[in-house]
PDB file of C-alpha atoms in Angstrom:
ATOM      1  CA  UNK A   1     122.080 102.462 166.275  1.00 49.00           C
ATOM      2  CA  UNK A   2     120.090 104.204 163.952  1.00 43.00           C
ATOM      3  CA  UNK A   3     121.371 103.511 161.174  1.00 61.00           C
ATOM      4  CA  UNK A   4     120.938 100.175 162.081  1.00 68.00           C
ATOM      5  CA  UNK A   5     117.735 100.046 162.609  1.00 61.00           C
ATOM      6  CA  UNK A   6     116.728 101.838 159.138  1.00 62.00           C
ATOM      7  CA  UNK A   7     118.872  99.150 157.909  1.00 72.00           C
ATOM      8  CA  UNK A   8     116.400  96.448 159.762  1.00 74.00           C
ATOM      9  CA  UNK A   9     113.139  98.294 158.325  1.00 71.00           C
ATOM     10  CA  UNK A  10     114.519  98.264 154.669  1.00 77.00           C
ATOM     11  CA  UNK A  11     115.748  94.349 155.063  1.00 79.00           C
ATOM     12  CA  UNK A  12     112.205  93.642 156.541  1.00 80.00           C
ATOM     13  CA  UNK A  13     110.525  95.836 153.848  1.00 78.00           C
ATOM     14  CA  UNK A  14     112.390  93.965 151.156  1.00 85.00           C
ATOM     15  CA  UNK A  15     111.698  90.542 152.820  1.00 88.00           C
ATOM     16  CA  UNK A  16     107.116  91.496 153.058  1.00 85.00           C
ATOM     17  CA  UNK A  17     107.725  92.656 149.437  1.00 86.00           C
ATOM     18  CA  UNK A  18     109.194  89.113 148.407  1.00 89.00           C
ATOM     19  CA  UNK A  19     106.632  87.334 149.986  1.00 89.00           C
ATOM     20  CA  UNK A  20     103.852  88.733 148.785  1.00 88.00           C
ATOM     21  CA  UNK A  21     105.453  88.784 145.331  1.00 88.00           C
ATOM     22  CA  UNK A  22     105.771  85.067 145.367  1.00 88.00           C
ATOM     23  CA  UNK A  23     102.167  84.270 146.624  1.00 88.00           C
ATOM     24  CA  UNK A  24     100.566  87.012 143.550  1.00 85.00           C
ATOM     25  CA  UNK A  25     103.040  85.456 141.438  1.00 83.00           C
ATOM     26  CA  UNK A  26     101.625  82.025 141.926  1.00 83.00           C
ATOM     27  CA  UNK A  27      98.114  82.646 142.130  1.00 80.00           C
ATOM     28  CA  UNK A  28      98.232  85.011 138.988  1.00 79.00           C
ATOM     29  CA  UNK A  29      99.838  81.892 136.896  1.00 77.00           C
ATOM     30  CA  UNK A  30      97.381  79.332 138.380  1.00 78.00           C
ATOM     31  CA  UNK A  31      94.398  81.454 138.298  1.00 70.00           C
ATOM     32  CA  UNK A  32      92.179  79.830 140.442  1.00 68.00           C
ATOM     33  CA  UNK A  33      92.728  76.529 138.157  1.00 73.00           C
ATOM     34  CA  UNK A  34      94.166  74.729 141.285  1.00 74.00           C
ATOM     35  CA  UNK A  35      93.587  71.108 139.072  1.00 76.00           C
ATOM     36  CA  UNK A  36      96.617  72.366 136.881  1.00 75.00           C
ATOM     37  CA  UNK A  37      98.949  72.226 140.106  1.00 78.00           C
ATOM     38  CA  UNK A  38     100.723  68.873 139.583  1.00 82.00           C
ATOM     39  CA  UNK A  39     100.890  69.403 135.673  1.00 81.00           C
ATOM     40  CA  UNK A  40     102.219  72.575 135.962  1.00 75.00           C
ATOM     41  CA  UNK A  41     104.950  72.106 138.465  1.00 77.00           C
ATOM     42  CA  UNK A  42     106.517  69.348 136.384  1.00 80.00           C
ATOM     43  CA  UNK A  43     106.576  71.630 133.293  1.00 82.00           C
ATOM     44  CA  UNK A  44     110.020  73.929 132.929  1.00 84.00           C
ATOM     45  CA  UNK A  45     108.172  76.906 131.117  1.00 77.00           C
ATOM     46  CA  UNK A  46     106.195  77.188 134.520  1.00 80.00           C
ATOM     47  CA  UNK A  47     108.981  78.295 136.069  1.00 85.00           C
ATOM     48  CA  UNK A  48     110.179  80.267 133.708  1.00 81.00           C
ATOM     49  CA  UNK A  49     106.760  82.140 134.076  1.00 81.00           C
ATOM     50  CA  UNK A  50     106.901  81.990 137.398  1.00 85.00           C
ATOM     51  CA  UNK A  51     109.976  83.318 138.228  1.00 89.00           C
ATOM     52  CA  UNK A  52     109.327  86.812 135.431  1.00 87.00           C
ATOM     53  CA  UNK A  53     106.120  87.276 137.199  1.00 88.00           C
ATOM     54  CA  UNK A  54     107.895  87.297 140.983  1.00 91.00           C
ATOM     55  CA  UNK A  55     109.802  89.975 139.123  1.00 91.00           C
ATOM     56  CA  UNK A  56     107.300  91.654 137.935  1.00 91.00           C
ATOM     57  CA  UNK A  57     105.018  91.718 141.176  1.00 92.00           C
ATOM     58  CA  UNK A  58     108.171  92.760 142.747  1.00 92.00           C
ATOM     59  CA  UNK A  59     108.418  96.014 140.663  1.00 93.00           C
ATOM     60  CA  UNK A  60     105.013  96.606 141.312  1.00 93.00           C
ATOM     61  CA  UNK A  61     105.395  96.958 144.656  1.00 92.00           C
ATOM     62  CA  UNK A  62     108.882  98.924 144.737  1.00 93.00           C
ATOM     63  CA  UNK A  63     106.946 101.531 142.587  1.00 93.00           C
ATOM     64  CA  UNK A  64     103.726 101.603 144.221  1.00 92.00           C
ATOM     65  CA  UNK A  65     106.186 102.214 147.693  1.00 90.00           C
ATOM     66  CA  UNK A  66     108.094 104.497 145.825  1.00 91.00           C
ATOM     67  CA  UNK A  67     105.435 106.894 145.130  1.00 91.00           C
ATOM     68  CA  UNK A  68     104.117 106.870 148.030  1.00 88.00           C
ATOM     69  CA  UNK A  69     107.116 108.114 150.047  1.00 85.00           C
ATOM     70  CA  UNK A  70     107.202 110.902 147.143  1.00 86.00           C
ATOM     71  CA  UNK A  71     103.699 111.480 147.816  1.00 86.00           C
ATOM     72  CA  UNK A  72     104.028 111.919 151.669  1.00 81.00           C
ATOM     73  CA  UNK A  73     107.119 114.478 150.836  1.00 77.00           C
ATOM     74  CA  UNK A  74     105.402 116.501 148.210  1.00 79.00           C
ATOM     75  CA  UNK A  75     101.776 116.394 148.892  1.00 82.00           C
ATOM     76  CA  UNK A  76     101.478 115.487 152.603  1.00 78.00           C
ATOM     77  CA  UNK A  77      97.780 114.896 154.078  1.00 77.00           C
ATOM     78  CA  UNK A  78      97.927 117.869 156.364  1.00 70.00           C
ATOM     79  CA  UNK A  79      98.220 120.446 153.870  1.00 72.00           C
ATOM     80  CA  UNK A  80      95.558 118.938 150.885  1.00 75.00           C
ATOM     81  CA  UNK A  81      93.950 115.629 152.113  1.00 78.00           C
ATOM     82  CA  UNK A  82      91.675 115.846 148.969  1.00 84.00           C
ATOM     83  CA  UNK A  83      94.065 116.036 146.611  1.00 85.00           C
ATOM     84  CA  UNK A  84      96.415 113.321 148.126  1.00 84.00           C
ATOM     85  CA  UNK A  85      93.330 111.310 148.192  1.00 84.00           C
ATOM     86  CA  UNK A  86      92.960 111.857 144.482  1.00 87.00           C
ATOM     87  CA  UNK A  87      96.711 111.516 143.817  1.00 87.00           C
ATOM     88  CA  UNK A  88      96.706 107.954 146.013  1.00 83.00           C
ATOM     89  CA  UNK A  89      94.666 105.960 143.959  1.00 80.00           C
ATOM     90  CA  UNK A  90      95.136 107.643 140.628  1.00 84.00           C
ATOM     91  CA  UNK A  91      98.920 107.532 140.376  1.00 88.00           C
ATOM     92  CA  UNK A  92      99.780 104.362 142.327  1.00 91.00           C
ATOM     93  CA  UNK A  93      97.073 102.792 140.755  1.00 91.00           C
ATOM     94  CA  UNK A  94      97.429 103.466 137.044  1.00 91.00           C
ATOM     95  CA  UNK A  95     101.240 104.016 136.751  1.00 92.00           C
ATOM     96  CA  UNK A  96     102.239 100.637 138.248  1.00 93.00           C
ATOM     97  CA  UNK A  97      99.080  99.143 135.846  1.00 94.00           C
ATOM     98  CA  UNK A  98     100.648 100.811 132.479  1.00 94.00           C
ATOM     99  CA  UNK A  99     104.145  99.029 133.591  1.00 93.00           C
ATOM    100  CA  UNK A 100     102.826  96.012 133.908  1.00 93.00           C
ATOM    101  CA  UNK A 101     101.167  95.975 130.359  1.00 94.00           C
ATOM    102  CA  UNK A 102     104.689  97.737 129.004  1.00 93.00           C
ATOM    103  CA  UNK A 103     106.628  94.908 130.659  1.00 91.00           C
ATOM    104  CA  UNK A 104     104.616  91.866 129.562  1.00 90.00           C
ATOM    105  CA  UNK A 105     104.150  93.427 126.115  1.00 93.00           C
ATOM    106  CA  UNK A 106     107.844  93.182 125.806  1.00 91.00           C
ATOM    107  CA  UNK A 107     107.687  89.707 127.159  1.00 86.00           C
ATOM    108  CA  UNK A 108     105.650  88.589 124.944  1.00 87.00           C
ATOM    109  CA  UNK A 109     107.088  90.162 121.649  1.00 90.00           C
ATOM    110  CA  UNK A 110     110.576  88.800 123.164  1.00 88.00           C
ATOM    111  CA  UNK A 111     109.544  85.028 123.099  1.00 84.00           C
ATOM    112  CA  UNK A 112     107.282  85.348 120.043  1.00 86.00           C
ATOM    113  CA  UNK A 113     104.258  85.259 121.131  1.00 86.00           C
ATOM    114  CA  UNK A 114     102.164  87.964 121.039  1.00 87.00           C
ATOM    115  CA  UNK A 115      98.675  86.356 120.263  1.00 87.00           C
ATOM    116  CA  UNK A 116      99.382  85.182 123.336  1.00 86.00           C
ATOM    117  CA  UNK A 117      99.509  88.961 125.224  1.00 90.00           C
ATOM    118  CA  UNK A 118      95.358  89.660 124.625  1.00 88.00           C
ATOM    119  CA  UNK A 119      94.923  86.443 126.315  1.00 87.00           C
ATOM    120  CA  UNK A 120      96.877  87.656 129.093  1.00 87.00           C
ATOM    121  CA  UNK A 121      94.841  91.407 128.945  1.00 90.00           C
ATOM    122  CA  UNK A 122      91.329  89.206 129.390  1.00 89.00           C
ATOM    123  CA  UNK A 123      92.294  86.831 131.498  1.00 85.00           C
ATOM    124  CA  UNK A 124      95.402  87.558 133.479  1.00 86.00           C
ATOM    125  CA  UNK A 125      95.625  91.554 134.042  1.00 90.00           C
ATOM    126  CA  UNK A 126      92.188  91.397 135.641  1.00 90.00           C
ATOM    127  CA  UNK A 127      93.947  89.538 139.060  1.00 88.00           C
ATOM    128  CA  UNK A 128      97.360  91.862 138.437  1.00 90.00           C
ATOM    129  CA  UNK A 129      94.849  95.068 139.118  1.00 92.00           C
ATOM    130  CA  UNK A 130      93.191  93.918 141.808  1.00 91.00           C
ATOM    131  CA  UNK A 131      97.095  92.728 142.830  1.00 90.00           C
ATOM    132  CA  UNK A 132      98.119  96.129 142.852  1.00 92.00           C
ATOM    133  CA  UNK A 133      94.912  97.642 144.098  1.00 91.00           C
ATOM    134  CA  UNK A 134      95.094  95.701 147.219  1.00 91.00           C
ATOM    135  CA  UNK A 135      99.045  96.978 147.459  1.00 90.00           C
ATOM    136  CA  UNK A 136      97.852 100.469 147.034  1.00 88.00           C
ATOM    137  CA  UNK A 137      94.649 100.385 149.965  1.00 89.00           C
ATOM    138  CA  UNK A 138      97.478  98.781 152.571  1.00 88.00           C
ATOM    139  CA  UNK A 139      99.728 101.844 151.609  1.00 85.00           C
ATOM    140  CA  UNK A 140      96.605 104.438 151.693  1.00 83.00           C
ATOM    141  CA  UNK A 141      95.672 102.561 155.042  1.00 85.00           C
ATOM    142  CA  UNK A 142      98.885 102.904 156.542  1.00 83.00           C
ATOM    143  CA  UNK A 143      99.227 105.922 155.777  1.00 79.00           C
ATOM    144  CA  UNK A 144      95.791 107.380 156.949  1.00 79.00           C
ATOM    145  CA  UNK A 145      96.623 105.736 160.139  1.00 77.00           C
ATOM    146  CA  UNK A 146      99.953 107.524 160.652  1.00 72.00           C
ATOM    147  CA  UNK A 147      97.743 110.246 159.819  1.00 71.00           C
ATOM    148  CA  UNK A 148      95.591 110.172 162.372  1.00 72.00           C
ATOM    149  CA  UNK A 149      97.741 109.089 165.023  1.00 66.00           C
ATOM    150  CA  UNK A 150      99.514 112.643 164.539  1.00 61.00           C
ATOM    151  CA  UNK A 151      96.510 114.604 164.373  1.00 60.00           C
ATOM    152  CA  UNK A 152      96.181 115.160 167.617  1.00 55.00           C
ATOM    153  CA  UNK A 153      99.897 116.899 167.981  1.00 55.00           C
ATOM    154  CA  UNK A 154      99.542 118.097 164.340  1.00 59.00           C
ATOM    155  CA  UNK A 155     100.201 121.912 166.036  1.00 66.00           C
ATOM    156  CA  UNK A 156     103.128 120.105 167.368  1.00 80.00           C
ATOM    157  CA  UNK A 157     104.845 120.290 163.633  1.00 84.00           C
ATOM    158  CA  UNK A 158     105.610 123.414 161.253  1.00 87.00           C
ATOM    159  CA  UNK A 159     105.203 122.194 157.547  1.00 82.00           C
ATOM    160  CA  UNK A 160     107.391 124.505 155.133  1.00 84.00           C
ATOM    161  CA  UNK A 161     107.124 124.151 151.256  1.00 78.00           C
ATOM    162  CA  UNK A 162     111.453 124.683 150.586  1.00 83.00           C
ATOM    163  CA  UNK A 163     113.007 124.211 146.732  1.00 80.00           C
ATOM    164  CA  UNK A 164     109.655 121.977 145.753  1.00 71.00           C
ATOM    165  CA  UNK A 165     109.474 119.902 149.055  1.00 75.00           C
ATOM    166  CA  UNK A 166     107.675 119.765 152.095  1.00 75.00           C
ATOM    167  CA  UNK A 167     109.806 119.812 155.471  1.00 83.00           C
ATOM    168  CA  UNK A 168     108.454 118.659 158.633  1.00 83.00           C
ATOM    169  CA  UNK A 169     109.772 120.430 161.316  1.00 89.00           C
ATOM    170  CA  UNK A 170     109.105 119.904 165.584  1.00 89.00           C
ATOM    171  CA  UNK A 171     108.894 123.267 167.088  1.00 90.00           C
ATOM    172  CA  UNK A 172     109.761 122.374 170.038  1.00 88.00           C
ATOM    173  CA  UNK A 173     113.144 119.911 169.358  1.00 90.00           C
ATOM    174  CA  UNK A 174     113.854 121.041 165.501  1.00 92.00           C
ATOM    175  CA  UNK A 175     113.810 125.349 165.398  1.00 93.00           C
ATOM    176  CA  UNK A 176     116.328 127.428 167.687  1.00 93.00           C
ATOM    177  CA  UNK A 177     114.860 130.594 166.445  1.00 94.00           C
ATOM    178  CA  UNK A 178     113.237 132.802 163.224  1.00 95.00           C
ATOM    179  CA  UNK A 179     114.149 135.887 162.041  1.00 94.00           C
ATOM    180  CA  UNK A 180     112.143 138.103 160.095  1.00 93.00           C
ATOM    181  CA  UNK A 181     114.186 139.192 156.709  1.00 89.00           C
ATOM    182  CA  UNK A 182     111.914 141.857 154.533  1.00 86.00           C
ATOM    183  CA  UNK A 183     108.781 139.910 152.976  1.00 87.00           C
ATOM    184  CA  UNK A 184     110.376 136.342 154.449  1.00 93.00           C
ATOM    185  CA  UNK A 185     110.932 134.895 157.735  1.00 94.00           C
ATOM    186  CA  UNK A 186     114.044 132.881 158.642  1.00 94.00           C
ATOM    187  CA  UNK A 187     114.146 129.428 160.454  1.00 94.00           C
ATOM    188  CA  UNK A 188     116.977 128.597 162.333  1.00 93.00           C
ATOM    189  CA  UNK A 189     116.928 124.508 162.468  1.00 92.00           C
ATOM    190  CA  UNK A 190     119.081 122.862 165.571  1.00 91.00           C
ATOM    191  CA  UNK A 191     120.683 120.893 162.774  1.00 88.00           C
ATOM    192  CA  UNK A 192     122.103 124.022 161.409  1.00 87.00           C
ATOM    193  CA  UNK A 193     119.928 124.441 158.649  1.00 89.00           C
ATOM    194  CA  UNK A 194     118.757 128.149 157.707  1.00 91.00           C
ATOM    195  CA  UNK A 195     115.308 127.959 155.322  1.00 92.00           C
ATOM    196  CA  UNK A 196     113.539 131.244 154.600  1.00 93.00           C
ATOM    197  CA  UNK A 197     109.705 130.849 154.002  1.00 92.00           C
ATOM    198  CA  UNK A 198     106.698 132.985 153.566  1.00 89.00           C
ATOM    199  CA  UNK A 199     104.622 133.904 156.596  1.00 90.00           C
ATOM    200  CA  UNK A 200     104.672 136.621 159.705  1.00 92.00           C
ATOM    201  CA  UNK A 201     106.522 136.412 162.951  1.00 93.00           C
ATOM    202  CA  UNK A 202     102.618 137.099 164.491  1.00 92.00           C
ATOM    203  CA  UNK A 203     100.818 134.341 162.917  1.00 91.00           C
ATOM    204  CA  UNK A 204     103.556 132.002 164.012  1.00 92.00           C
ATOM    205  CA  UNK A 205     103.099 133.634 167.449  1.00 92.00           C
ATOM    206  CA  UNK A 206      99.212 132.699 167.327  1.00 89.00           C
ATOM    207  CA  UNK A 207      99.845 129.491 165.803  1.00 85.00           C
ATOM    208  CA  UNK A 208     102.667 127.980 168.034  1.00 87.00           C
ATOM    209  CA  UNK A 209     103.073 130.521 171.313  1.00 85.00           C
ATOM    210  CA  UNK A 210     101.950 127.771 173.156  1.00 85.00           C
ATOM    211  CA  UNK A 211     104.673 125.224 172.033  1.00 86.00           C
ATOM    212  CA  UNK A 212     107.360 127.322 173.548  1.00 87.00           C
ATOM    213  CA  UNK A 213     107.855 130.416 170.800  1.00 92.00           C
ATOM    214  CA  UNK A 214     108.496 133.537 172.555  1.00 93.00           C
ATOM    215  CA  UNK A 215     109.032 136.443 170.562  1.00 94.00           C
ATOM    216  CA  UNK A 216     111.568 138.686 171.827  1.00 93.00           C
ATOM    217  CA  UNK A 217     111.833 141.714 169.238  1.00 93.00           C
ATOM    218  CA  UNK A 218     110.430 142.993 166.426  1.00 93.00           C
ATOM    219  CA  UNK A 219     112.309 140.694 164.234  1.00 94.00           C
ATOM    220  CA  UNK A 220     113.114 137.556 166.090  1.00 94.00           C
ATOM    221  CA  UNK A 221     111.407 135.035 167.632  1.00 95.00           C
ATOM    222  CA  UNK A 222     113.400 132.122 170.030  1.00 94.00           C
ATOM    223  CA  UNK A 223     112.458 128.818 171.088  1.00 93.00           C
ATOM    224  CA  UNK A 224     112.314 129.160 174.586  1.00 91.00           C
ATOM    225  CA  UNK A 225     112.500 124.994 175.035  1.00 87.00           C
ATOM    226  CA  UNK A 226     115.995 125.139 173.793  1.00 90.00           C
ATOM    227  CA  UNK A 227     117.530 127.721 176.062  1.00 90.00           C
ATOM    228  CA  UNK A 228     118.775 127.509 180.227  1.00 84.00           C
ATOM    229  CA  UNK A 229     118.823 131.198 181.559  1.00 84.00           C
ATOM    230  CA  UNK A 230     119.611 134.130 180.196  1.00 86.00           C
ATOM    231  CA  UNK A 231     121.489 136.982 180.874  1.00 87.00           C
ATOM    232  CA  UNK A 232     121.493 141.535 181.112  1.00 87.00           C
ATOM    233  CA  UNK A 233     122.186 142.557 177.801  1.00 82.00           C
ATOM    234  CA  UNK A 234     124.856 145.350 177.122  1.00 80.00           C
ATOM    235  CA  UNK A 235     122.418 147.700 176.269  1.00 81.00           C
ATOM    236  CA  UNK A 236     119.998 149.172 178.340  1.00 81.00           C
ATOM    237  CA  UNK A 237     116.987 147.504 179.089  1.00 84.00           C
ATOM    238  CA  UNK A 238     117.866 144.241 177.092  1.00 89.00           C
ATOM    239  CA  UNK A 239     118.380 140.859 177.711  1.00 89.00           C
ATOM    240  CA  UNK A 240     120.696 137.656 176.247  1.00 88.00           C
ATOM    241  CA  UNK A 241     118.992 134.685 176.012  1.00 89.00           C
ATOM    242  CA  UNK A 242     121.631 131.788 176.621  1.00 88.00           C
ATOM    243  CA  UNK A 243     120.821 128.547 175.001  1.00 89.00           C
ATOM    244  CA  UNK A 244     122.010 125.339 175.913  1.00 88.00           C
ATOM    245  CA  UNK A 245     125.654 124.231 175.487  1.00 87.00           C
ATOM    246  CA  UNK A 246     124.505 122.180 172.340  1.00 86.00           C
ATOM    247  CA  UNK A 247     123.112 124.429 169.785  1.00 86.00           C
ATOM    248  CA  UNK A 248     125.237 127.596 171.469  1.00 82.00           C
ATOM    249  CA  UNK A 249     128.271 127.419 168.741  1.00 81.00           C
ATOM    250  CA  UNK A 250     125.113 127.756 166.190  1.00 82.00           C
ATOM    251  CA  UNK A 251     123.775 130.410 167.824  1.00 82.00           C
ATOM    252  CA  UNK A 252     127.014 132.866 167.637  1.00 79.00           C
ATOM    253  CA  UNK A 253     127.611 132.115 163.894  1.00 77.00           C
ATOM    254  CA  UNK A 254     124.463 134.485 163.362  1.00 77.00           C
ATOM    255  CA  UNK A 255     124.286 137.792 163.781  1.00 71.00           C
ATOM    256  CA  UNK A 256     124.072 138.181 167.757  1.00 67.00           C
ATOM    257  CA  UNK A 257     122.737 141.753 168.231  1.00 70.00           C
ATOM    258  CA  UNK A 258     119.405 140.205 166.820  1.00 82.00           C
ATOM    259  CA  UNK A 259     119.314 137.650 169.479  1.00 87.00           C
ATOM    260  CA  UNK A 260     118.401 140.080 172.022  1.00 90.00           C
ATOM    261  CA  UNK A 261     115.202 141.129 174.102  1.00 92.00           C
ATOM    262  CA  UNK A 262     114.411 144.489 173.904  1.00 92.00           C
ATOM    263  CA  UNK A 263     112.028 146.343 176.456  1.00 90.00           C
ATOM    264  CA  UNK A 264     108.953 146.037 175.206  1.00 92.00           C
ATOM    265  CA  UNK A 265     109.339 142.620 175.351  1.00 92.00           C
ATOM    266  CA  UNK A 266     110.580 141.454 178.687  1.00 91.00           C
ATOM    267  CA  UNK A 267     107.981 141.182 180.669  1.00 90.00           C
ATOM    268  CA  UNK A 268     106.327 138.252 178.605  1.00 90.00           C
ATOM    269  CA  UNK A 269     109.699 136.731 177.869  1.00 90.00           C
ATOM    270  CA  UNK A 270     110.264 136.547 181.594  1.00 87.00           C
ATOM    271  CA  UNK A 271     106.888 135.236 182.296  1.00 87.00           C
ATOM    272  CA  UNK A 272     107.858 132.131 179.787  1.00 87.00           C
ATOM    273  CA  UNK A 273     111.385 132.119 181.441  1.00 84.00           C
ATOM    274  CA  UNK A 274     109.203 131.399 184.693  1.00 81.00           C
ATOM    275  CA  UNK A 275     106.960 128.961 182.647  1.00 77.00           C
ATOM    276  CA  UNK A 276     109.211 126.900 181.592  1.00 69.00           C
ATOM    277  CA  UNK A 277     111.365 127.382 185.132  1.00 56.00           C
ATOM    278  CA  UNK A 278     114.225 128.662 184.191  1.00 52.00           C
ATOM    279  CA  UNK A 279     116.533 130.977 186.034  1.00 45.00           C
ATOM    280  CA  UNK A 280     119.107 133.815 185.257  1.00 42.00           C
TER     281      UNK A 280
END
């Protein structure tokens, strides 16, 4: 099912994209001289026109979307909304402009006419920026909206900077558990991923203790959303946390002496236990 409906988005992506490319393409070879209409639809270079610049408009928008997903992976609004601002409409304004000019230069040196190309530069490129400007405020729209509309669970998410990307993670469905390891902590993703960051088991206490994060030892902290009960530990005055069936097999292929509380720390692990009503 979900593949099918990422399927559905793309599909309806691709379809917005074509229409829009064939009303710019239109209006960017008529050019507001509407008169020219019935001349110009009985005339095969029109079409010829036509059709390169429903190409073109077409690339425009595949990049400007393109470098927008890259700039909600790499430079995400949470973490620098200046600088995405700045990146937003410098890069998907002026890359997609300099393609343009690259691809009808080439157009017009291919069919021999390149007198032709400054006419296009003064008269032309003019309704291609504002083309592509227009593309690039819906995309800075949208995404200012999405924006906002997670702003309010923003504390919700933990944003980690991993091999030059930035991965959005839900503390309370995505992490089974960190583990401190020297200068780096640890997290333990339900999906069985293991990514080691920079940052301290007590300032993820402070920042997400309310989202379910109970630490449990001096070097682990567990997502108490993800477990059922727990039981007495082997050693004295410890406890096992038991997670649910589900993530359990990931659990035991670390190293389970860690996932342990230890004394000092079972009096606030039980008062989550009771939080979140679970029973041993």
């Amino acid at each position: 099912m979900l593949k099918l409906m990422n399927f559905l988005k793309k599909f309806f992506v691709q379809i917005v994209h074509s229409v829009i490319s064939l009303m710019a393409a239109f209006h960017i070879n008529i050019n507001g001289h509407w008169d020219i209409i019935p001349i110009a639809i009985k005339t095969p270079l029109f079409y010829v026109a036509f059709l390169f610049s429903v190409v073109t408009c077409y690339l425009l928008l595949w990049i400007i979307r393109k470098l927008n997903k890259v700039l909600e992976e790499k430079f995400p609004w949470e973490l620098s909304a200046s600088k995405r601002l700045i990146l937003q409409l410098s890069l998907t304004f002026m890359l997609p402009a300099l393609v343009d000019l690259c691809v009808l230069f080439v157009y017009f040196a291919a069919t021999g006419r390149l007198a032709s190309f400054k006419l296009y530069i003064n008269y032309d490129f003019p309704t291609v920026l504002l083309f592509i400007l227009a593309a690039d405020i819906g995309y800075l729209l949208s995404s200012i909206y999405q924006y906002a509309k997670d702003k309010s669970d923003r504390s919700e998410y933990l944003i980690i900077r991993y091999n030059g990307e930035y991965i959005k993670l839900q503390v309370r469905k995505d992490i089974l558990f960190f583990i401190r390891d020297k200068k780096l902590v640890k997290v333990f993703t339900t999906n069985g991923g293991i990514i080691p960051f920079k940052d301290s088991l007590s300032n993820l206490i402070k920042s997400y203790g309310d989202k379910g994060l109970c630490q449990i030892n001096p070097s682990v902290i567990i997502n108490i959303s993800l477990l059922h009960g727990y039981k007495v530990g082997t050693n004295r005055d410890t406890l096992i946390p038991s997670f649910i069936p589900a993530y359990a097999e990931l659990v035991k292929q670390t190293d389970q002496m860690k996932i342990r509380v230890t004394k000092e720390y079972k009096v606030k692990f039980r008062e989550m236990i009771d939080k979140y009503q679970f029973h041993s």
